[in-house]
CSV table of C-alpha atoms in Angstrom, one decimal:
chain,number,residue,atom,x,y,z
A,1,UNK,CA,-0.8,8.3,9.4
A,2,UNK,CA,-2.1,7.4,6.1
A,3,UNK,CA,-5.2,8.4,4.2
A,4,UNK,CA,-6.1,4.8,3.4
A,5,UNK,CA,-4.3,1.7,4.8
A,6,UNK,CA,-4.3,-1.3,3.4
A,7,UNK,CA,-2.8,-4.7,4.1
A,8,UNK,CA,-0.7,-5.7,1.2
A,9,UNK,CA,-0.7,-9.2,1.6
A,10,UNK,CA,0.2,-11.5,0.2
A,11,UNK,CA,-3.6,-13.3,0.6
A,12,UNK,CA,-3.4,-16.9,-0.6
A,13,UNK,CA,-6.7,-18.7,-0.3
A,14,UNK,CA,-8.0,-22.1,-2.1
A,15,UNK,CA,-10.8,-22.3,-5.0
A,16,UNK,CA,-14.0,-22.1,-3.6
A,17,UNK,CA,-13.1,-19.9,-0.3
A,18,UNK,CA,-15.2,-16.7,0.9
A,19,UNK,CA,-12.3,-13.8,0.2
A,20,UNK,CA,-12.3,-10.5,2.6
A,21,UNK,CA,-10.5,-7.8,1.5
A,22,UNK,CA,-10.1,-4.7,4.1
A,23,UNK,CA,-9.2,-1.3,3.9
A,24,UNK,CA,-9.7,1.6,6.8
A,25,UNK,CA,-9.0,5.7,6.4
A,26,UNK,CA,-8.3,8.3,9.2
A,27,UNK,CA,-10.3,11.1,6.8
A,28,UNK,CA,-14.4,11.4,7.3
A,29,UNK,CA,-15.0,13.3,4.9
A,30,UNK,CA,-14.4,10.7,2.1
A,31,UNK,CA,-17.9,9.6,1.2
A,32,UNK,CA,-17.4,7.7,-2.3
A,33,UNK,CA,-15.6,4.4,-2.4
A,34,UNK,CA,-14.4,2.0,-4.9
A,35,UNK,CA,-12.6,-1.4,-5.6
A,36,UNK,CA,-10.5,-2.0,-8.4
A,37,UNK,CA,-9.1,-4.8,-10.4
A,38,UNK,CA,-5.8,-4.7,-11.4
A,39,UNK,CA,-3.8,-7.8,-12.6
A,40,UNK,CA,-0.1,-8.0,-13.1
A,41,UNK,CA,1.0,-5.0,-15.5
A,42,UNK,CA,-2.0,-3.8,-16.2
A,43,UNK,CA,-4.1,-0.9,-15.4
A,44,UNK,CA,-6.9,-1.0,-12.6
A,45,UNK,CA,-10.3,-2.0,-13.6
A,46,UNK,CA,-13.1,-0.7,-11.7
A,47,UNK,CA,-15.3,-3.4,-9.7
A,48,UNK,CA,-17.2,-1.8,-7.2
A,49,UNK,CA,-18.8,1.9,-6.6
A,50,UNK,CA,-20.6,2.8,-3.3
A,51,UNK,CA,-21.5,6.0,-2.1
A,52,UNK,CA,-21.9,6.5,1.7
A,53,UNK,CA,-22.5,3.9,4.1
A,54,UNK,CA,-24.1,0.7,3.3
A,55,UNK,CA,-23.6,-2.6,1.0
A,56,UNK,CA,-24.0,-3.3,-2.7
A,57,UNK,CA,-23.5,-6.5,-4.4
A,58,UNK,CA,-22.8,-7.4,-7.6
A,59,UNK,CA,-22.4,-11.1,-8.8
A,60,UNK,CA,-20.1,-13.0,-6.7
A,61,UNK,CA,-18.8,-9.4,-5.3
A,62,UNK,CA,-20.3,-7.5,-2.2
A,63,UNK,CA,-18.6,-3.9,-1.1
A,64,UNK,CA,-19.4,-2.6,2.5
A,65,UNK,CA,-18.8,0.8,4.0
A,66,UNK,CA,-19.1,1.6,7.7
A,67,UNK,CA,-18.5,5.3,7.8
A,68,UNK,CA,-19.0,5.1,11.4
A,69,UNK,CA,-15.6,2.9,11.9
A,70,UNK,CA,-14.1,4.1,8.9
A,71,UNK,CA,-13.9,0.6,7.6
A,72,UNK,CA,-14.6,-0.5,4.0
A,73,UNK,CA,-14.6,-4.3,3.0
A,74,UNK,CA,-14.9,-6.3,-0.3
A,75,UNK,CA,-16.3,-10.2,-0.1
A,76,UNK,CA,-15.4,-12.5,-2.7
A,77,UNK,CA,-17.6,-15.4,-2.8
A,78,UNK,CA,-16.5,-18.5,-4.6
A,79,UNK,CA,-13.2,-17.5,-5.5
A,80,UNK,CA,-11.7,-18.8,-8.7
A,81,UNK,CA,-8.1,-18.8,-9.7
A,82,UNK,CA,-9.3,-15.6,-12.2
A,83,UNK,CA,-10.0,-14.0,-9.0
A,84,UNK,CA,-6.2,-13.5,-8.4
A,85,UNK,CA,-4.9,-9.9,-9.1
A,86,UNK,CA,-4.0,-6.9,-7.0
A,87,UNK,CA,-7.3,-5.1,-5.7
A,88,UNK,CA,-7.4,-1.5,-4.5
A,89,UNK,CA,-9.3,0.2,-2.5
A,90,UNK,CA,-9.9,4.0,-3.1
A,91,UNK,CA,-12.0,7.4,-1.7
A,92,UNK,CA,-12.8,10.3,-2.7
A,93,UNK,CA,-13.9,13.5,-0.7
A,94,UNK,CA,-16.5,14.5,-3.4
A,95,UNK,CA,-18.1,13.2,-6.8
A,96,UNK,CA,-15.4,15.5,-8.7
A,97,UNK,CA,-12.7,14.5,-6.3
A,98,UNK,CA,-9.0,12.7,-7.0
A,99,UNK,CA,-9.1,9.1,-6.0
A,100,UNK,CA,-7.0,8.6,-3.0
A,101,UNK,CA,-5.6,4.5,-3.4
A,102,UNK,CA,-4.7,2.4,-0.8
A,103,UNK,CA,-1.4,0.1,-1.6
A,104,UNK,CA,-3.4,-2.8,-2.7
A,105,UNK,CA,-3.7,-6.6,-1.3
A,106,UNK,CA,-2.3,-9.2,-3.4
A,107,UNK,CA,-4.7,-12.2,-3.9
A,108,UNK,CA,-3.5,-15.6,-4.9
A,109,UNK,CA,-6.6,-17.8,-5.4
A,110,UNK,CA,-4.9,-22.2,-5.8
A,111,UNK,CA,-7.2,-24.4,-7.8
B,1,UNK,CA,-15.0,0.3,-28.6
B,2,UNK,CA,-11.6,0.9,-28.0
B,3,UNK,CA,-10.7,1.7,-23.9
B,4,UNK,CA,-8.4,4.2,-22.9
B,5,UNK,CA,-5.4,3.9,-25.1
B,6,UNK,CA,-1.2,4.8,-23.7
B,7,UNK,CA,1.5,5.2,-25.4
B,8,UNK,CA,4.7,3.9,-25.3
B,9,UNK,CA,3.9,0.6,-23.7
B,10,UNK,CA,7.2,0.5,-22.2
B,11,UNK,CA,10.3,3.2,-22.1
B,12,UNK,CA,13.9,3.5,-20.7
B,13,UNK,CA,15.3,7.2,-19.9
B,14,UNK,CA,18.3,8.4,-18.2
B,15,UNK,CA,18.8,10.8,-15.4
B,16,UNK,CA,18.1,14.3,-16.4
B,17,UNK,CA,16.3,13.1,-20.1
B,18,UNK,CA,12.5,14.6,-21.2
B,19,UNK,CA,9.6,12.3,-21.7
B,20,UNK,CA,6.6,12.7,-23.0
B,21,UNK,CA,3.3,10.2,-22.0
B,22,UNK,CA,0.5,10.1,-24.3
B,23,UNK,CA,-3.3,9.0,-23.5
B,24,UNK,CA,-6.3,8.9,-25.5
B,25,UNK,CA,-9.7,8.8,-23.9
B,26,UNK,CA,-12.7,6.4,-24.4
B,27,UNK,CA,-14.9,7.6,-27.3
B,28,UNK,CA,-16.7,10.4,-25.8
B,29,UNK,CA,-15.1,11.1,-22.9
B,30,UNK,CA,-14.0,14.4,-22.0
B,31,UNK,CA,-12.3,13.8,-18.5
B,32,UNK,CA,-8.9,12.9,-18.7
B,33,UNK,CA,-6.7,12.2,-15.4
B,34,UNK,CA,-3.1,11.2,-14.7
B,35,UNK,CA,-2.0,8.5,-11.7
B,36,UNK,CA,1.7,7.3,-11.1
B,37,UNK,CA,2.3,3.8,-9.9
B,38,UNK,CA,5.3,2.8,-8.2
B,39,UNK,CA,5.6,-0.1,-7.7
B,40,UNK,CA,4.2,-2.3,-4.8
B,41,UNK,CA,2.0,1.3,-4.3
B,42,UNK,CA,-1.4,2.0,-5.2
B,43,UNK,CA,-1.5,5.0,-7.6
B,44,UNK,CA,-1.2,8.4,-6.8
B,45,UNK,CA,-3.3,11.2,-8.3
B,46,UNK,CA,-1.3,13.8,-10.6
B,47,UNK,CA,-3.4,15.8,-13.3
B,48,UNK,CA,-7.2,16.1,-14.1
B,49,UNK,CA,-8.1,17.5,-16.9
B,50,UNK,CA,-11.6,18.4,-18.2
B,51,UNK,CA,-12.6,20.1,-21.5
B,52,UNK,CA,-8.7,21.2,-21.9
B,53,UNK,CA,-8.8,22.9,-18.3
B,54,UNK,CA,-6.8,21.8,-15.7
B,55,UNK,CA,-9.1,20.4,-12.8
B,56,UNK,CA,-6.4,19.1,-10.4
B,57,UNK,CA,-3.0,18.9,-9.2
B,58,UNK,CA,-1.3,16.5,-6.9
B,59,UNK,CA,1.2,17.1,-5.1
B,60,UNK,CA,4.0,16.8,-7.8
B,61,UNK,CA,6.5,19.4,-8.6
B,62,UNK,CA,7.1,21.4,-11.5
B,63,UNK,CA,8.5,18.9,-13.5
B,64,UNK,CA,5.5,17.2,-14.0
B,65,UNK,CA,3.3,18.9,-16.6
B,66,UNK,CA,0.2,18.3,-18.8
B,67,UNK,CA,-2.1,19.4,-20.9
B,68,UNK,CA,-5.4,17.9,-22.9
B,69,UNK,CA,-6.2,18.6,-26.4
B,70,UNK,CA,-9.3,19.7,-28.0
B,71,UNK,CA,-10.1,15.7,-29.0
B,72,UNK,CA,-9.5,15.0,-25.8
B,73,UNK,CA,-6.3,13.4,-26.0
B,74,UNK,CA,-3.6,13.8,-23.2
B,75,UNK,CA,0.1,14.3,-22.9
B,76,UNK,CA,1.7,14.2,-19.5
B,77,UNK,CA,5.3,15.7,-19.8
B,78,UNK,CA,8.3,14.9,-17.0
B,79,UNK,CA,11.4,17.5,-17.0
B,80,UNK,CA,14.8,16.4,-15.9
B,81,UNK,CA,14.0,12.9,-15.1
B,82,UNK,CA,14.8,11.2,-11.5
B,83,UNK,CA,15.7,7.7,-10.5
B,84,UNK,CA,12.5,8.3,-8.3
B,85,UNK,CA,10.3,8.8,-11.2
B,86,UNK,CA,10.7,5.4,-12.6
B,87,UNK,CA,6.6,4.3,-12.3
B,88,UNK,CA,3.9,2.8,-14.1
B,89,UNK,CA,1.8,6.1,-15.7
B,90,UNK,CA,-2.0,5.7,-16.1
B,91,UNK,CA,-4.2,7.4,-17.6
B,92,UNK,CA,-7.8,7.8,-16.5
B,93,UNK,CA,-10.9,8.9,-18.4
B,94,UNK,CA,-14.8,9.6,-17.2
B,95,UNK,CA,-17.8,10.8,-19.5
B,96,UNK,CA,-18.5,13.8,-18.0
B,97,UNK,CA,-17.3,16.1,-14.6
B,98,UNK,CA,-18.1,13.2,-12.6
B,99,UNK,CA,-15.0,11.4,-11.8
B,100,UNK,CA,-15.7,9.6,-8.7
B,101,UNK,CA,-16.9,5.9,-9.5
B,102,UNK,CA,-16.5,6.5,-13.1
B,103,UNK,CA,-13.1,6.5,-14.0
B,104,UNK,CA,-11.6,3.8,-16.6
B,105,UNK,CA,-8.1,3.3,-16.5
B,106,UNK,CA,-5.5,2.5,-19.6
B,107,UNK,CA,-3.0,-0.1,-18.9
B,108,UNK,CA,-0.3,2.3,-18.8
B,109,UNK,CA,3.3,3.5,-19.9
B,110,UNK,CA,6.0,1.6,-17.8
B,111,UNK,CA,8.9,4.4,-17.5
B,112,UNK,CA,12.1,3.2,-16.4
B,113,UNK,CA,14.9,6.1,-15.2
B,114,UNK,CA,18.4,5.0,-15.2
């Protein structure tokens, strides 16, 4: 079993559309989680930053973490075709820790 | 400012060739980490690297080395090149020790093994 799973997609979804973007990981000791950004050849760009359980939002972004099901979640709320990229999920066992990625989940946002 | 910078952009290497990844760091950052990409995979941790020590180490072999210079710079260095290694590089940098949540990636070096 993996670290992190993630469901690579493809996600296609029209403009305007509440995105959910999933990720779960076998391994609770992970207790820093992020989202990332990354569109076609190029590097990931950090979104999203949570530590522990709990939500944060940021603009038309929210991140969740339920440690308890070992479930993380990013919400995209009126999506744009901008929106579409790759976006990773990732964990780390402690502040100083490696990232560990999940695959990524290809989102195709239609006007 | 300028991000995190890579270079080359883009490379071809044969089978049993030498290459040599470079990375410079945001302005004042002293945390410098490696990631390989393959593709259709998220990336996989390599190298950290702060203040010229080594930090962390995947779980790469041998051939795989790096080191960080005192302006923080980066080189990663591959020995005896596989098809297998063929991957998008990144580079990674964070202010401080802190990595977690804080790490800026470059857009990468694109390394193709024939």
């Amino acid at each position: 079993q993996k670290e992190v799973e993630q469901d690579p997609g493809p996600l296609s979804v029209p403009e305007g559309a509440i995105v959910s973007l999933n990720c779960t990981y076998s391994n609770s000791a992970f207790q820093y989680f992020m989202w990332y950004r990354q569109y076609s050849r190029k590097g990931p760009e950090l979104l999203m930053y949570t530590y522990s359980s709990g939500n944060k939002e940021d603009g038309r972004f929210t991140a969740q973490v339920d440690k308890s099901s070992k479930y993380i979640s990013l919400f995209i709320r009126d999506s744009q075709p901008s929106d579409s990229a790759t976006y990773l999920c990732a964990m780390s066992r402690t502040i100083r820790g490696n990232l560990i990625f999940g695959k990524g989940t290809k989102l195709s946002v239609k006007p | 400012d300028a991000g995190v910078t890579q270079s080359p952009t883009h490379l071809i290497k044969t089978r049993g060739q030498h290459v040599t990844l470079r990375c410079s760091p945001i302005s004042g950052h002293k945390s410098v980490s490696w990631y390989q990409q393959v593709l259709g995979q998220g990336p996989q941790f390599i190298f950290q690297y702060y203040e010229k020590e080594e930090r962390g180490r995947g779980n790469f072999p041998d051939r795989f080395s790096a080191r960080q210079f005192p302006n923080y710079s980066s080189e990663l260095n591959v020995n005896a090149l596989l098809l297998g290694d063929s991957a998008l590089y990144l580079c990674a940098s964070s202010s401080d020790e802190i990595w977690a949540g804080e790490l800026f990636f470059g857009e990468g070096s694109r390394l193709t093994v024939l």
